[in-house]
Coordinates of C-alpha atoms in Angstrom, one line a residue:
M65 CA 146.8 83.8 69.6
K66 CA 148.9 81.5 71.8
R67 CA 147.6 78.1 72.8
R68 CA 147.5 78.8 76.4
D69 CA 145.8 82.2 75.8
F70 CA 143.2 80.3 73.7
V71 CA 142.7 77.7 76.5
R72 CA 142.2 80.4 79.0
T73 CA 139.6 82.2 76.8
A74 CA 137.8 78.9 76.0
G75 CA 137.5 78.1 79.7
G76 CA 136.1 81.5 80.4
A77 CA 133.5 81.1 77.5
T78 CA 132.6 77.6 78.9
A79 CA 132.0 79.1 82.4
A80 CA 129.9 81.9 80.9
V81 CA 127.7 79.4 79.1
A82 CA 127.2 77.5 82.2
A83 CA 126.4 80.6 84.2
S84 CA 123.9 81.8 81.8
A85 CA 122.1 78.4 81.7
G86 CA 121.9 78.5 85.5
A87 CA 120.6 82.0 85.6
T88 CA 117.9 81.2 83.0
G89 CA 117.0 78.1 84.9
T90 CA 116.4 80.2 88.0
V91 CA 114.1 82.6 86.1
A92 CA 112.0 79.6 84.8
A93 CA 111.7 78.2 88.5
Q94 CA 108.1 77.3 89.3
E95 CA 106.0 79.1 91.9
V96 CA 103.6 77.7 94.4
Q97 CA 99.8 78.5 94.8
P98 CA 97.0 77.1 96.8
D99 CA 95.4 74.0 95.2
W100 CA 92.2 75.9 94.6
P101 CA 88.9 74.0 94.0
S102 CA 88.0 74.0 90.3
G103 CA 84.8 76.0 90.8
A104 CA 86.7 78.8 92.5
S105 CA 89.7 79.0 90.1
S106 CA 87.4 79.0 87.0
G107 CA 85.6 82.2 88.2
N108 CA 85.4 85.1 85.8
V109 CA 88.6 87.2 85.4
G110 CA 90.5 84.5 87.3
S111 CA 93.2 86.9 89.0
Y112 CA 95.3 85.7 91.8
T113 CA 97.0 87.8 94.7
D114 CA 99.4 86.4 97.4
A115 CA 98.5 88.9 100.1
R116 CA 100.3 87.1 102.9
G117 CA 102.2 89.6 105.2
Q118 CA 99.5 92.2 104.5
D119 CA 97.1 93.3 107.4
S120 CA 94.3 93.9 104.9
V121 CA 93.2 93.2 101.3
T122 CA 90.4 94.6 99.0
I123 CA 88.4 92.5 96.5
S124 CA 86.1 94.2 93.9
V125 CA 82.6 92.8 93.6
G126 CA 81.3 93.4 90.2
A127 CA 84.6 93.4 88.4
G128 CA 85.4 92.4 84.8
S129 CA 83.8 93.8 81.5
N130 CA 80.4 92.8 82.4
G131 CA 80.6 93.3 86.2
L132 CA 80.2 89.6 87.0
A133 CA 83.4 88.8 88.6
F134 CA 85.5 89.1 91.9
D135 CA 88.9 90.7 91.5
P136 CA 91.2 89.3 92.6
T137 CA 89.3 86.1 92.2
L138 CA 91.8 84.1 94.4
V139 CA 93.5 85.5 97.4
W140 CA 96.0 83.9 99.9
V141 CA 96.1 85.6 103.2
D142 CA 97.5 85.1 106.7
E143 CA 95.2 84.4 109.8
G144 CA 94.1 87.7 111.2
T145 CA 93.9 89.6 107.8
T146 CA 90.9 91.7 107.2
I147 CA 89.3 91.1 103.7
T148 CA 87.1 93.8 102.4
W149 CA 84.8 93.2 99.4
E150 CA 83.8 96.4 97.9
W151 CA 81.1 96.8 95.3
T152 CA 81.7 98.5 91.8
G153 CA 78.0 99.1 91.3
A154 CA 78.3 97.1 88.0
G155 CA 76.6 93.9 86.9
G156 CA 73.4 94.2 89.0
D157 CA 73.0 93.0 92.6
H158 CA 75.7 90.8 94.2
N159 CA 76.5 89.1 97.5
V160 CA 79.3 87.1 98.9
Q161 CA 78.5 83.7 100.4
T162 CA 80.5 80.3 100.9
V163 CA 79.2 77.7 98.6
D164 CA 77.7 74.6 100.3
D165 CA 80.6 72.6 101.8
G166 CA 82.9 75.1 100.3
G167 CA 85.4 75.4 103.1
P168 CA 86.0 76.5 106.6
A169 CA 85.4 80.3 106.3
S170 CA 81.6 81.2 106.8
L171 CA 81.3 84.2 104.3
D172 CA 77.9 85.8 104.1
S173 CA 77.3 89.4 103.2
G174 CA 73.5 89.0 103.4
D175 CA 71.1 89.9 100.7
P176 CA 72.4 90.9 97.2
V177 CA 72.9 94.6 96.8
G178 CA 74.0 96.7 93.7
E179 CA 75.1 99.9 95.5
E180 CA 78.5 101.2 94.5
G181 CA 80.9 101.6 97.4
Y182 CA 79.0 99.1 99.5
T183 CA 81.5 96.9 101.6
Y184 CA 81.5 93.7 103.5
E185 CA 84.4 92.9 105.9
Y186 CA 85.7 89.7 107.1
E187 CA 88.5 89.1 109.5
T188 CA 90.2 85.7 109.0
S189 CA 91.1 83.6 112.0
S190 CA 92.6 80.1 112.9
E191 CA 89.2 78.7 112.4
D192 CA 89.3 79.7 108.7
A193 CA 92.6 77.9 108.1
G194 CA 92.6 76.2 104.6
I195 CA 90.7 77.0 101.3
T196 CA 87.3 78.4 100.9
H197 CA 85.2 78.6 97.8
Y198 CA 82.6 81.3 97.6
H199 CA 80.3 82.8 95.0
C200 CA 77.6 85.5 94.2
V201 CA 74.4 83.6 94.6
P202 CA 72.4 85.4 92.0
H203 CA 75.2 84.9 89.4
T204 CA 76.7 81.6 90.4
A205 CA 75.5 80.1 87.2
V206 CA 77.5 82.5 84.9
G207 CA 80.7 82.0 86.8
M208 CA 80.9 84.6 89.6
H209 CA 83.1 82.5 91.9
G210 CA 86.1 83.2 94.0
G211 CA 88.4 81.6 96.7
I212 CA 90.4 82.6 99.7
A213 CA 93.2 80.6 101.3
V214 CA 94.1 81.3 104.9
G215 CA 97.3 80.5 106.6
E216 CA 100.2 78.2 105.7
D217 CA 98.7 74.9 106.2
V218 CA 97.0 74.6 102.8
A219 CA 97.4 72.2 100.0
T220 CA 99.5 73.7 97.2
V221 CA 100.4 73.1 93.6
E222 CA 103.4 74.4 91.4
T223 CA 102.5 76.9 88.7
G224 CA 104.5 78.0 85.6
G225 CA 106.4 80.8 87.5
A226 CA 107.9 83.7 85.5
N227 CA 106.6 84.2 82.0
T228 CA 109.5 83.2 79.6
G229 CA 107.4 83.7 76.4
W230 CA 107.5 79.9 75.8
P231 CA 104.6 77.5 76.4
E232 CA 104.6 76.1 80.0
D233 CA 104.8 72.4 78.9
I234 CA 104.8 70.4 75.8
A235 CA 103.3 66.8 75.5
K236 CA 103.1 66.7 79.3
V237 CA 106.8 66.1 79.6
G238 CA 106.6 67.3 83.1
V239 CA 109.0 70.4 82.9
P240 CA 108.7 73.7 81.1
L241 CA 109.7 73.6 77.4
H242 CA 111.9 76.6 78.0
A243 CA 114.2 74.5 80.3
H244 CA 114.8 72.0 77.5
W245 CA 116.1 74.7 75.2
V246 CA 118.3 76.2 77.9
G247 CA 119.9 72.8 78.5
I248 CA 120.3 71.9 74.8
S249 CA 122.0 75.4 74.2
A250 CA 124.3 75.0 77.1
M251 CA 125.4 71.5 76.0
L252 CA 126.0 72.7 72.4
G253 CA 128.0 75.8 73.6
I254 CA 130.2 73.6 75.9
G255 CA 130.7 71.0 73.1
M256 CA 131.7 73.5 70.5
T257 CA 134.1 75.1 72.9
F258 CA 135.9 71.8 73.4
V259 CA 136.0 71.1 69.7
F260 CA 137.6 74.5 68.9
T261 CA 140.1 73.9 71.8
F262 CA 141.0 70.6 70.3
Y263 CA 141.7 71.8 66.9
M264 CA 143.6 74.9 68.1
L265 CA 145.8 72.8 70.2
K266 CA 146.4 70.3 67.5
Y267 CA 146.7 72.6 64.5
G268 CA 147.1 76.1 65.8
E269 CA 150.0 78.4 66.0
S270 CA 153.3 77.5 67.5
A271 CA 153.7 77.6 71.3
H272 CA 156.9 79.8 70.6
T273 CA 155.0 82.4 68.6
G274 CA 155.6 85.9 70.0
H275 CA 158.8 85.0 71.8
G276 CA 160.9 86.5 69.0
G277 CA 162.6 83.1 68.2
A278 CA 163.6 82.0 64.5
R279 CA 161.0 79.9 62.9

């Protein structure tokens, strides 16, 4: 291989390493969720749905293996979205009610019922903007809680983003562990490219190899 061919190849390899690192960093980028009250986010099942842009969304009442959960547990919607809670018939009698001082939305489905297919609808408005924590009154002690966030003017937090297979953080270093490995791999790849380039230029084949000249 000629030296200038090697340099061209090495440069391409370096660029590929950098591009790969950049792409992986994008995958590991963090996402944003509403800053849910601890009581709402610790509800059974703990599922989350970003339903912004949708006219309606349905939440199961009596979900989970024991019928003592709302699913999705946490929902982010726009103002004017119709939220329908639909009973599964599992877990006994349930209702939907905003906890005391739980937020702006006044959710109240009435007395607890256990009938499968029973529904409670609530259309959000500008008065509901923010985060509301609600629960099933008969089962509040066993964790049947949920939350709705309405509109864009809500407090948010960053979450782990796409699942990379690595722990989200280590020793509270502040960034995903996966990002550290990406950076280290990129630096090692670039460093090795420069080392091989140096040795090839210094000890490699003659620049006249392949031109047919006498050695």
